[in-house]
PDB file of C-alpha atoms in Angstrom:
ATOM      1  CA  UNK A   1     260.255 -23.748  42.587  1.00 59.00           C
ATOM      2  CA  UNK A   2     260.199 -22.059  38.714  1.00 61.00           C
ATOM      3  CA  UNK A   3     256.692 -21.432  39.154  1.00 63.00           C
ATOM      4  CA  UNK A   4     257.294 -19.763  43.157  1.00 70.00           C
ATOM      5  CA  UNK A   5     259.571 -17.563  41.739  1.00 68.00           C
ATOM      6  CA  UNK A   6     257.978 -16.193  37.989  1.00 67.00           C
ATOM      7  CA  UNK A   7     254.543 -15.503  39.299  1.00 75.00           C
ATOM      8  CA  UNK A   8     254.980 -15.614  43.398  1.00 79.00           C
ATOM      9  CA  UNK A   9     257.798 -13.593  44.050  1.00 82.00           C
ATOM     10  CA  UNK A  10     259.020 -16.494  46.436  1.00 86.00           C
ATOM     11  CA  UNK A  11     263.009 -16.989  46.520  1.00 86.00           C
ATOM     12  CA  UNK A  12     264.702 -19.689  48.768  1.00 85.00           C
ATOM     13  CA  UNK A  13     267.999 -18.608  50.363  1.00 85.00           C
ATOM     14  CA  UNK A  14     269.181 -21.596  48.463  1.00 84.00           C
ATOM     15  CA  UNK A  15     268.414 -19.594  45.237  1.00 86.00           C
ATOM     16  CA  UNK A  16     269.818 -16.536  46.832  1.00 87.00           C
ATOM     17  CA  UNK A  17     272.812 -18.640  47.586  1.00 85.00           C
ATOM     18  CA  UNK A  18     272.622 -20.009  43.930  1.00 86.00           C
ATOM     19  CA  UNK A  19     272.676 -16.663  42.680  1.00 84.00           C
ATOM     20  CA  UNK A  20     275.289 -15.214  44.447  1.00 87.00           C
ATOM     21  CA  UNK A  21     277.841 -17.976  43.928  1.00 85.00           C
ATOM     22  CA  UNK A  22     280.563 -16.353  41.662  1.00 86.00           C
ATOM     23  CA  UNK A  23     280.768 -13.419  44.484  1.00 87.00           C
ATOM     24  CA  UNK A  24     281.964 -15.636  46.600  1.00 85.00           C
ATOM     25  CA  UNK A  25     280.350 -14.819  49.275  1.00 84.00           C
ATOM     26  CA  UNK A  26     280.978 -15.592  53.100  1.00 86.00           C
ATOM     27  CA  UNK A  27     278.242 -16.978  55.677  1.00 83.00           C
ATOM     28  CA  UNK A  28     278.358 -13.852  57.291  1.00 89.00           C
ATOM     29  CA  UNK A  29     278.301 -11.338  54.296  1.00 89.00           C
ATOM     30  CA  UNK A  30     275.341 -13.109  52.821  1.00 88.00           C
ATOM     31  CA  UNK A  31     273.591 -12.747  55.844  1.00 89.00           C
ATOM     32  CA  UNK A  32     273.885  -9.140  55.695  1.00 92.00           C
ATOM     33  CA  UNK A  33     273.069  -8.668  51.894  1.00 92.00           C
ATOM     34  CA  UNK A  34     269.996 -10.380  53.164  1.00 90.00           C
ATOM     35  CA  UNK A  35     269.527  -7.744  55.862  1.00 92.00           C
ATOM     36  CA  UNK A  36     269.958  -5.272  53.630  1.00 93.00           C
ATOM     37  CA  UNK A  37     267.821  -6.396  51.258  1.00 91.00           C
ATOM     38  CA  UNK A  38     265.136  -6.073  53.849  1.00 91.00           C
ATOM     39  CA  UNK A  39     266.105  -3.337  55.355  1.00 91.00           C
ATOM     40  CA  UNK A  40     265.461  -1.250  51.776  1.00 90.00           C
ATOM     41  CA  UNK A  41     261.840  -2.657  51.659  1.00 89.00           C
ATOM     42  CA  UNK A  42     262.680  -5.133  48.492  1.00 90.00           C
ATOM     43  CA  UNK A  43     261.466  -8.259  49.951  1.00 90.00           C
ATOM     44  CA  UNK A  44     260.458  -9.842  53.346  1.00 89.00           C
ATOM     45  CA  UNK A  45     260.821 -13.188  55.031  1.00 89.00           C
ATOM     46  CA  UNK A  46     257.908 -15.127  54.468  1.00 82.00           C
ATOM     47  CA  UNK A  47     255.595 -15.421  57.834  1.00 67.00           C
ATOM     48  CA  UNK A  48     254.824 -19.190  58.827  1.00 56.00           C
ATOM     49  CA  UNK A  49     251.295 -20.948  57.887  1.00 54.00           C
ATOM     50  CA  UNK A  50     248.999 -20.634  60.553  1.00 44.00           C
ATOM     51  CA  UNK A  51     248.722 -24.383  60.671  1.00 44.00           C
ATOM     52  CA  UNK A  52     252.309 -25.201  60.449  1.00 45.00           C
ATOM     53  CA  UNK A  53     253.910 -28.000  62.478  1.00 45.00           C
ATOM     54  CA  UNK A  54     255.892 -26.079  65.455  1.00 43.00           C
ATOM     55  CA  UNK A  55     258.649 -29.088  66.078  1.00 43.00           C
ATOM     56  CA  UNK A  56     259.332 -29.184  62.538  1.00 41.00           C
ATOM     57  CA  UNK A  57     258.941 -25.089  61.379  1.00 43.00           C
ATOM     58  CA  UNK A  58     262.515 -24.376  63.260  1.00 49.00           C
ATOM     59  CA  UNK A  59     264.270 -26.624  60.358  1.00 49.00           C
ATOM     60  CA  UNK A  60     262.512 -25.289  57.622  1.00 62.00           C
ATOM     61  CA  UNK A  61     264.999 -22.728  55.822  1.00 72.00           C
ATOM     62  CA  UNK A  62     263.349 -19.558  55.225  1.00 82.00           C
ATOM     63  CA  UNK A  63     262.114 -17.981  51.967  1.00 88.00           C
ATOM     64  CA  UNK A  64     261.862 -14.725  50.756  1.00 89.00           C
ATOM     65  CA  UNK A  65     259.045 -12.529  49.278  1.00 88.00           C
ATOM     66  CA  UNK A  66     260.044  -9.756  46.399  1.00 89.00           C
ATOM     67  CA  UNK A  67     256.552  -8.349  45.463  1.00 88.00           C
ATOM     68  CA  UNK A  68     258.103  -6.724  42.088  1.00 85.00           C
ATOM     69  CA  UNK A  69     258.233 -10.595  40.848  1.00 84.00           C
ATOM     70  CA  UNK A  70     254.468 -11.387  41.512  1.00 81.00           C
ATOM     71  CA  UNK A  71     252.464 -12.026  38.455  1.00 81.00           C
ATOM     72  CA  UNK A  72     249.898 -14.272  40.334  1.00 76.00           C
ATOM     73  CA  UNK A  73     245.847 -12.826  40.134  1.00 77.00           C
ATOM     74  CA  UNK A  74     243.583 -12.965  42.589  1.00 71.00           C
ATOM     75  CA  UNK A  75     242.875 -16.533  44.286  1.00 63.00           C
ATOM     76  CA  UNK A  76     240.776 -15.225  46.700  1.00 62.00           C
ATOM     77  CA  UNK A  77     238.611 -12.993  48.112  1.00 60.00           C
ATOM     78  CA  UNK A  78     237.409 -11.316  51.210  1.00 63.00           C
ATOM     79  CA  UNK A  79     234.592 -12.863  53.708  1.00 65.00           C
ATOM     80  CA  UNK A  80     231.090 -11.702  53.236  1.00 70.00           C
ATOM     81  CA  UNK A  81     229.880  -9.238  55.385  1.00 70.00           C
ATOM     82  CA  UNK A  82     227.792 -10.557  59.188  1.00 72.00           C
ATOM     83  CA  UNK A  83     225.189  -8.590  60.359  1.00 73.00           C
ATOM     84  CA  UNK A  84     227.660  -8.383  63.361  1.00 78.00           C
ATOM     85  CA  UNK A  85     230.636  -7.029  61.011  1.00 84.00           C
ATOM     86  CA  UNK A  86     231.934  -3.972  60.265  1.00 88.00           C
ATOM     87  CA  UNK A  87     234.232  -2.880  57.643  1.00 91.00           C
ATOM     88  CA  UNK A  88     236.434  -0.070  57.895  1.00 93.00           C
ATOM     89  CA  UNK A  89     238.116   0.986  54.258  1.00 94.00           C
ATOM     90  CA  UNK A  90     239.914   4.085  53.535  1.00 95.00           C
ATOM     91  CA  UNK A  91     240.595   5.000  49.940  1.00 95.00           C
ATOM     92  CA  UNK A  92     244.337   6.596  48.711  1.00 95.00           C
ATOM     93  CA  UNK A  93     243.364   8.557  45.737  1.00 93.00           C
ATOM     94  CA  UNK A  94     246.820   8.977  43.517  1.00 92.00           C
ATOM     95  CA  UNK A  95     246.023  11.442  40.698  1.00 87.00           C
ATOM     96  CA  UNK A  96     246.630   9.756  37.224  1.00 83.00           C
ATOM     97  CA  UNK A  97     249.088   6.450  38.364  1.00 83.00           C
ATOM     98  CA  UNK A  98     250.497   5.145  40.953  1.00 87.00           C
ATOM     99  CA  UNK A  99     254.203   5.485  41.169  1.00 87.00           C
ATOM    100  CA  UNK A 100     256.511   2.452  39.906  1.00 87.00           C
ATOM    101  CA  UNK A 101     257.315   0.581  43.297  1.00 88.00           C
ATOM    102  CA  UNK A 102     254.731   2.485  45.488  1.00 92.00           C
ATOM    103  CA  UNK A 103     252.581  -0.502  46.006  1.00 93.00           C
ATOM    104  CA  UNK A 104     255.350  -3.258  46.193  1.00 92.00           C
ATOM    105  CA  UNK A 105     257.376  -1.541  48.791  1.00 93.00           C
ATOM    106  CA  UNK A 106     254.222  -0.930  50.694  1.00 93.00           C
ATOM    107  CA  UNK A 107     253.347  -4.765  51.056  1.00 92.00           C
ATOM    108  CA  UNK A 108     256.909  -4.930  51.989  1.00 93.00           C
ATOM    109  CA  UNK A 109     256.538  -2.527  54.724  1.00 92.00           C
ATOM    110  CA  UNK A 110     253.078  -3.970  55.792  1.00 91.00           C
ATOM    111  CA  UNK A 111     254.765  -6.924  57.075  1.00 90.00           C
ATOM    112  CA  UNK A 112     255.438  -5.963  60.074  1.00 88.00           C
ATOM    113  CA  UNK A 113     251.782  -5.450  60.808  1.00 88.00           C
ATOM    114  CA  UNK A 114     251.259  -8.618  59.435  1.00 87.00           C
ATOM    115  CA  UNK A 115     251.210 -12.698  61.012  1.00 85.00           C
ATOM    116  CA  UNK A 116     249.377 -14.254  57.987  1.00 86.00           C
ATOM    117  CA  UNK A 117     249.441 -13.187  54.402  1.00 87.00           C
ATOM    118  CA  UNK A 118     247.958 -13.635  50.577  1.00 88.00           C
ATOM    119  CA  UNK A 119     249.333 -11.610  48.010  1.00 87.00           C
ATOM    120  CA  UNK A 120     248.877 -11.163  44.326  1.00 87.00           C
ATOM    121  CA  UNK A 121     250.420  -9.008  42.144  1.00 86.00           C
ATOM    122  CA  UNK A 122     248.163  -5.945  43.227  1.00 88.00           C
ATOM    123  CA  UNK A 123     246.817  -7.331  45.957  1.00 90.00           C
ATOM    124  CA  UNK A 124     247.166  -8.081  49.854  1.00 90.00           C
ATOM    125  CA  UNK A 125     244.782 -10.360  51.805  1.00 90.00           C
ATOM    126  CA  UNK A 126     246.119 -10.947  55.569  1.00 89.00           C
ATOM    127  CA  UNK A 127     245.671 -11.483  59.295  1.00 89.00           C
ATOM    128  CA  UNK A 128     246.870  -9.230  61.598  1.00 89.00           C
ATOM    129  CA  UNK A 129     246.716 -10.023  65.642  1.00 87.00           C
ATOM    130  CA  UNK A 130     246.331  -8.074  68.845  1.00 83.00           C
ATOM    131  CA  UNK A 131     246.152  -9.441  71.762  1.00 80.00           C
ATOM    132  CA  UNK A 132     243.427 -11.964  71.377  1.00 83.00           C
ATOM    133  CA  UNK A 133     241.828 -10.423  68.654  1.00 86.00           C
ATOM    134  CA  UNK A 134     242.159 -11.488  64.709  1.00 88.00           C
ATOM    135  CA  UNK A 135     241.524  -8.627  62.371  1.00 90.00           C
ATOM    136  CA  UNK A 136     241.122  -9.364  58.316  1.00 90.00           C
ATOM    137  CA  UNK A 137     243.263  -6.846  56.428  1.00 92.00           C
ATOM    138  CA  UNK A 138     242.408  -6.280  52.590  1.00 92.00           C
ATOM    139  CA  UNK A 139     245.074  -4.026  50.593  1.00 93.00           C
ATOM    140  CA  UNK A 140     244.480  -3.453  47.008  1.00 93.00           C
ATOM    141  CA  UNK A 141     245.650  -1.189  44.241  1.00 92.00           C
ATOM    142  CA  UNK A 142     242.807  -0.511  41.647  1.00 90.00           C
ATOM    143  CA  UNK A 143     243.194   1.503  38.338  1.00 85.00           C
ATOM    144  CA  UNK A 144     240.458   4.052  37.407  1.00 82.00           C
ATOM    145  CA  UNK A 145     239.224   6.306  34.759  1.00 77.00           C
ATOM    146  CA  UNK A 146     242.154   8.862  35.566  1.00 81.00           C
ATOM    147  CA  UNK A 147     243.426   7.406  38.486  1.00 85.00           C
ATOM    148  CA  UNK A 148     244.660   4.490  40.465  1.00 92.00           C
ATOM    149  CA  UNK A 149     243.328   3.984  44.273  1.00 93.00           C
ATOM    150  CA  UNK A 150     244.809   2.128  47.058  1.00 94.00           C
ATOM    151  CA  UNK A 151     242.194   0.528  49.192  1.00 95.00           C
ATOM    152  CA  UNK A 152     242.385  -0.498  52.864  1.00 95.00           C
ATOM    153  CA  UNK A 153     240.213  -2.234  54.910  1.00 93.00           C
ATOM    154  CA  UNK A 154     239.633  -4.030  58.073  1.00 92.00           C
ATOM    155  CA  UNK A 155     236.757  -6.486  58.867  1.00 90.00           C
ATOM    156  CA  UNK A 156     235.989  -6.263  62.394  1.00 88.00           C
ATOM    157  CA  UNK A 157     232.880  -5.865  64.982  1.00 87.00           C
ATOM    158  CA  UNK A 158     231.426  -3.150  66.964  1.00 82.00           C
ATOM    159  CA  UNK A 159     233.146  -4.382  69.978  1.00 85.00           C
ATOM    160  CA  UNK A 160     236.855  -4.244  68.568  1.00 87.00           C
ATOM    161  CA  UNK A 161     235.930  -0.838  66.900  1.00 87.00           C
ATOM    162  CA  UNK A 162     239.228   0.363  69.079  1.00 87.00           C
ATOM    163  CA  UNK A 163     241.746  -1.965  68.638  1.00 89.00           C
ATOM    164  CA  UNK A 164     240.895  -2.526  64.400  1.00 90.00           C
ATOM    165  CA  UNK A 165     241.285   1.436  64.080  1.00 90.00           C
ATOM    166  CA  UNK A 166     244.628   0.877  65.888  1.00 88.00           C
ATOM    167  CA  UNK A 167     245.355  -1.466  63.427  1.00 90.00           C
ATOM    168  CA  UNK A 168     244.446   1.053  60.227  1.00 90.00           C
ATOM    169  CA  UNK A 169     246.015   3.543  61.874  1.00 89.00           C
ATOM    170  CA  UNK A 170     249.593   2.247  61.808  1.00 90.00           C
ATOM    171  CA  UNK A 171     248.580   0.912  57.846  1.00 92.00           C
ATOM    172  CA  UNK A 172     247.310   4.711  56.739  1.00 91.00           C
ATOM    173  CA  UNK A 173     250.576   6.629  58.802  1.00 90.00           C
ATOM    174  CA  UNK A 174     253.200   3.973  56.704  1.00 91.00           C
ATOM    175  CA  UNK A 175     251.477   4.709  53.740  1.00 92.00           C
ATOM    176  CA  UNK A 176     251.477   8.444  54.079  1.00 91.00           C
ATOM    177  CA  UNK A 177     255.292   8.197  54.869  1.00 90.00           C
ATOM    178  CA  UNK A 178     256.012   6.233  52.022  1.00 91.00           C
ATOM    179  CA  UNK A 179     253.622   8.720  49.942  1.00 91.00           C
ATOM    180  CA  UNK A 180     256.703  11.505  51.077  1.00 89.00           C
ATOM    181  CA  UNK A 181     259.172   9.563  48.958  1.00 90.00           C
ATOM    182  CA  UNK A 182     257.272  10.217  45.831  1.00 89.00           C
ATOM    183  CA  UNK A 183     256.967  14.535  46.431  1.00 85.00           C
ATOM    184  CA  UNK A 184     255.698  14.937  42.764  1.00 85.00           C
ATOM    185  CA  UNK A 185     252.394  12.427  43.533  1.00 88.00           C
ATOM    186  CA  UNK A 186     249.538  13.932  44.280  1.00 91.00           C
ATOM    187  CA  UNK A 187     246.675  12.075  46.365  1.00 92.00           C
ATOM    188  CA  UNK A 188     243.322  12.531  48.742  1.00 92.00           C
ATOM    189  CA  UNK A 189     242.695  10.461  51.172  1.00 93.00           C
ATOM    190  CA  UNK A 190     238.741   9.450  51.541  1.00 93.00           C
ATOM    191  CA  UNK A 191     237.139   7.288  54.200  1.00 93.00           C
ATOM    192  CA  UNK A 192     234.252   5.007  52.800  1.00 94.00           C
ATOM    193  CA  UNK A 193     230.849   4.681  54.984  1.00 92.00           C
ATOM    194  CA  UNK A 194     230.853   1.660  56.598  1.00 91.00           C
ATOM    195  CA  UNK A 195     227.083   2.081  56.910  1.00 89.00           C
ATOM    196  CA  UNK A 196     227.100   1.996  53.569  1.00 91.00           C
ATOM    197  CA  UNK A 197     229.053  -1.122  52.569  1.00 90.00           C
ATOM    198  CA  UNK A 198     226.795  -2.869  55.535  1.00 88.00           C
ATOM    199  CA  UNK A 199     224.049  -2.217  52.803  1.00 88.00           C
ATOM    200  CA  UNK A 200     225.802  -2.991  49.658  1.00 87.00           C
ATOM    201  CA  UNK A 201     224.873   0.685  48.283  1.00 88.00           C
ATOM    202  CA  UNK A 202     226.222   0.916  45.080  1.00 89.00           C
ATOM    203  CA  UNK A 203     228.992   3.840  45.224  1.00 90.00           C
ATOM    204  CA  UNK A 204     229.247   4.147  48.604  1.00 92.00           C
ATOM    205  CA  UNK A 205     229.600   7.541  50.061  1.00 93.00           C
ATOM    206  CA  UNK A 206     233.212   8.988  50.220  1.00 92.00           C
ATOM    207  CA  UNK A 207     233.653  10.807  53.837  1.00 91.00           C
ATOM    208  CA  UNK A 208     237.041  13.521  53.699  1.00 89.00           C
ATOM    209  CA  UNK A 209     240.161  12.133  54.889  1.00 89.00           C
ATOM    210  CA  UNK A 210     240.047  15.010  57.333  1.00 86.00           C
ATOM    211  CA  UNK A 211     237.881  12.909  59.892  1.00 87.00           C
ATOM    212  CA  UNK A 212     240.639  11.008  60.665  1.00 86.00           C
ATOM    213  CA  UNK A 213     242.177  13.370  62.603  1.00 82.00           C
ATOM    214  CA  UNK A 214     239.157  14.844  64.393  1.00 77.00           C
ATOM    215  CA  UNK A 215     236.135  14.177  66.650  1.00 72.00           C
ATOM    216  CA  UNK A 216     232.682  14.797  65.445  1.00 65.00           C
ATOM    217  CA  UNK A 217     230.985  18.125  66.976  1.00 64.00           C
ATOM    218  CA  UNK A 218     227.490  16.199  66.499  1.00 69.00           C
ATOM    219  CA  UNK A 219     225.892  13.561  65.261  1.00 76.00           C
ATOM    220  CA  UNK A 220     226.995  12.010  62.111  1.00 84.00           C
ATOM    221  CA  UNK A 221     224.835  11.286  58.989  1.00 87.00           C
ATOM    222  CA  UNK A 222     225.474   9.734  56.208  1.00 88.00           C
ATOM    223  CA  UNK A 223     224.691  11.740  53.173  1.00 89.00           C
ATOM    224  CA  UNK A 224     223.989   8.885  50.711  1.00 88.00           C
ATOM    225  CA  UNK A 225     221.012   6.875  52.857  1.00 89.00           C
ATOM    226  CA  UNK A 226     220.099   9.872  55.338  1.00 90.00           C
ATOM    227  CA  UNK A 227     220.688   7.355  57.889  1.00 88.00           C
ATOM    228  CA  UNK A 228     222.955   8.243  61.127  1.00 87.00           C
ATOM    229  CA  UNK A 229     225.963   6.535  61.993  1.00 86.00           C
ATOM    230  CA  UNK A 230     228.303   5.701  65.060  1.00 84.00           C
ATOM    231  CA  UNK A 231     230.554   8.086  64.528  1.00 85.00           C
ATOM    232  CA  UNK A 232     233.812   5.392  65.930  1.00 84.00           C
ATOM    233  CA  UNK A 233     233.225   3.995  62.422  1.00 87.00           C
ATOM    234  CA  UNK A 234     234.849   7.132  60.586  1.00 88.00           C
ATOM    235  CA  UNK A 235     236.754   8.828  63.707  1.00 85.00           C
ATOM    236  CA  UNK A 236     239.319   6.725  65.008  1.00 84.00           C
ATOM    237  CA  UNK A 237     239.620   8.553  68.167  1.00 70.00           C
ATOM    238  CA  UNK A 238     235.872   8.874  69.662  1.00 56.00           C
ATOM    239  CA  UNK A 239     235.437   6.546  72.584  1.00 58.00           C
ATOM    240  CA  UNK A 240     232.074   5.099  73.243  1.00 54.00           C
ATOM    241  CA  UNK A 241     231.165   7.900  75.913  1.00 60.00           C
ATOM    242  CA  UNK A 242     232.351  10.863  73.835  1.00 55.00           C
ATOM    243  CA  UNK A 243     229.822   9.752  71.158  1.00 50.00           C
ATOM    244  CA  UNK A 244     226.937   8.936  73.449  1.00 58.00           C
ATOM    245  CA  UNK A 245     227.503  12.456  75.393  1.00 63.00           C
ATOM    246  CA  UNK A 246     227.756  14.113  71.912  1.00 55.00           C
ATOM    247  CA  UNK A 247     224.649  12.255  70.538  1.00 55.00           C
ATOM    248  CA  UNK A 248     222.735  13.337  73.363  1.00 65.00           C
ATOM    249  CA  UNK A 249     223.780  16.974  73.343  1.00 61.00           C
ATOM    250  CA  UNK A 250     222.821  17.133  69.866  1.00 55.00           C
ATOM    251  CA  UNK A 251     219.468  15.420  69.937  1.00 57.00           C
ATOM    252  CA  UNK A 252     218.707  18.174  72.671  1.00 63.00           C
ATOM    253  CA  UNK A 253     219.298  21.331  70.425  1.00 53.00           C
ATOM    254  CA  UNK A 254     217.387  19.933  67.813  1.00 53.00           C
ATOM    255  CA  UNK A 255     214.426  19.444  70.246  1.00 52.00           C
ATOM    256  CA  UNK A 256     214.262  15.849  70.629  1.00 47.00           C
ATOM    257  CA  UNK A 257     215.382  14.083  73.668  1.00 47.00           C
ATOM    258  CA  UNK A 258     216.231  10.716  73.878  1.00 42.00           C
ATOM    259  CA  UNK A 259     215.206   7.924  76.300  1.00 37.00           C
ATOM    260  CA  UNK A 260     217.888   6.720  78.793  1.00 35.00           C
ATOM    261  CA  UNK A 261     217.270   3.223  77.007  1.00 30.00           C
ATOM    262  CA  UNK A 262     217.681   4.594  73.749  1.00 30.00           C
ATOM    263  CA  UNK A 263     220.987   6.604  74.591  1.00 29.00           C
ATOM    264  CA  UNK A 264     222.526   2.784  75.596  1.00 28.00           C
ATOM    265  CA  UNK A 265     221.397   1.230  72.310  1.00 30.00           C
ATOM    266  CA  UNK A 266     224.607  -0.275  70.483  1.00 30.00           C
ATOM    267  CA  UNK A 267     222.567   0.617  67.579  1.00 32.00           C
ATOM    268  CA  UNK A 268     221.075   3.748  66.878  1.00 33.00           C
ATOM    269  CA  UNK A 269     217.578   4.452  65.322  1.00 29.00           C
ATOM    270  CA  UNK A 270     217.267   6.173  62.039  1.00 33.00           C
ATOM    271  CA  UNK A 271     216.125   9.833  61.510  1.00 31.00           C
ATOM    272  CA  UNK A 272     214.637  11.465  58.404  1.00 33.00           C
ATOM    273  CA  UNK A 273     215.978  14.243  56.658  1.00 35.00           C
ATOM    274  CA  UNK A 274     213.416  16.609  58.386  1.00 32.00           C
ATOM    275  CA  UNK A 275     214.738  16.058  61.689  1.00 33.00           C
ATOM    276  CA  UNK A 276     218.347  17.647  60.650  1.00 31.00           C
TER     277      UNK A 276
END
């Protein structure tokens, strides 16, 4: 139980209890300063195990998660990358540091996104489920040369393109949110080529934060490998027939037109340089 608390954050509501004994508290008043200890992002109720029993989980008392305890390092780290994957990762560049409390009240507020969860002390590993579908959520907060980045990422397929860009979505709109609370901090946000993580590039290419919010007038290329992309993996809101219309629009101006076969292909053949 030491050891849960120092360097996991985790607190029973025994310990609460514990803790609050000379206030003298009532059943119902602790209940609330537990409420409204959640309620200002400072901890969260820890989610069930995946595996765990469900005749016996409705007797086990709940704990409690205050990320401004964890000391713990990284136990583990995320899946290799299929040929069928795809990982989508946008960067939060904060200029010089990140604020004191940024990144803890973040995981706090990431819960709700959340059914299973890893954390460590600048780090979030997790499961997050829609419907049917189980997406792999990486958060991290990672110090640089004269800055400090918080990473998101998803690890999905081609298939769930819509649903895991649902998913980032709701993570990248709580984080800007939370980024208002902090006025003085100044940040860019950058979306890192997927195409590019697919290959292990080293340093992959950076797209602007700006595609987030738009559709692509064309076909996208990636600027590092010259190699075109589906543009669903950096615009959240293209649907499958917007890019293959736009695709074959463009591949008309430029003089090339594309075979009906080619136009279905889930992926798309590479073009030179020359041809743009």
């Amino acid at each position: 139980m030491v050891e849960d608390f120092s360097t996991r954050g985790i607190v029973s509501k025994q310990m609460l209890q514990c803790l609050w004994k000379d206030m003298k508290l009532s059943g119902e008043e602790e209940v609330m300063l537990i409420c409204l200890l959640q309620k200002f992002d400072l901890c969260f109720e820890m989610p069930q195990c995946e595996d765990a029993d469900p005749y016996t989980i409705q007797s086990v008392p709940p704990v409690y998660r205050f990320p401004w305890l964890l000391t713990a390092i990284a136990t583990c780290m995320p899946r290799e990358i299929q040929p069928d994957d795809v990982v989508l990762m946008v960067v939060f560049q904060l200029q010089n540091y990140c604020p004191v409390g940024l990144f803890e009240t973040l995981s706090v507020k990431l819960n709700k996104f959340i059914k299973y969860r890893k954390d460590w002390q600048y780090g979030i590993q997790a499961v997050s489920v829609v419907g049917k579908n189980k997406f792999e959520l990486l958060v991290q907060l990672e110090p640089k040369e004269r800055s400090e980045e918080i990473l998101i990422s998803v690890q999905t397929q081609n298939k769930k393109l819509k649903e895991a860009w649902g998913i980032m979505v709701l993570i990248i709109n709580a984080t800007k949110e939370l980024l208002q609370q902090w006025p003085g901090v100044l940040y860019c946000v950058r979306v890192v080529c997927p195409h590019c993580l697919k290959l292990g590039v080293d340093k992959p290419h950076r797209f602007s934060g700006a595609v987030l919010d738009k559709t692509p007038g064309g076909i996208v290329v990636c600027p590092k490998t010259w190699d075109e992309i589906d543009p669903r993996l950096i615009h959240p809101h293209t649907t499958p027939a917007q890019w293959q219309q736009r695709r074959k629009r463009a591949l008309e101006e430029c003089g090339k037109s594309p075979a009906p076969e080619e136009i279905m292909m889930e992926k798309q053949p590479r073009y030179s340089a020359k041809t743009w």
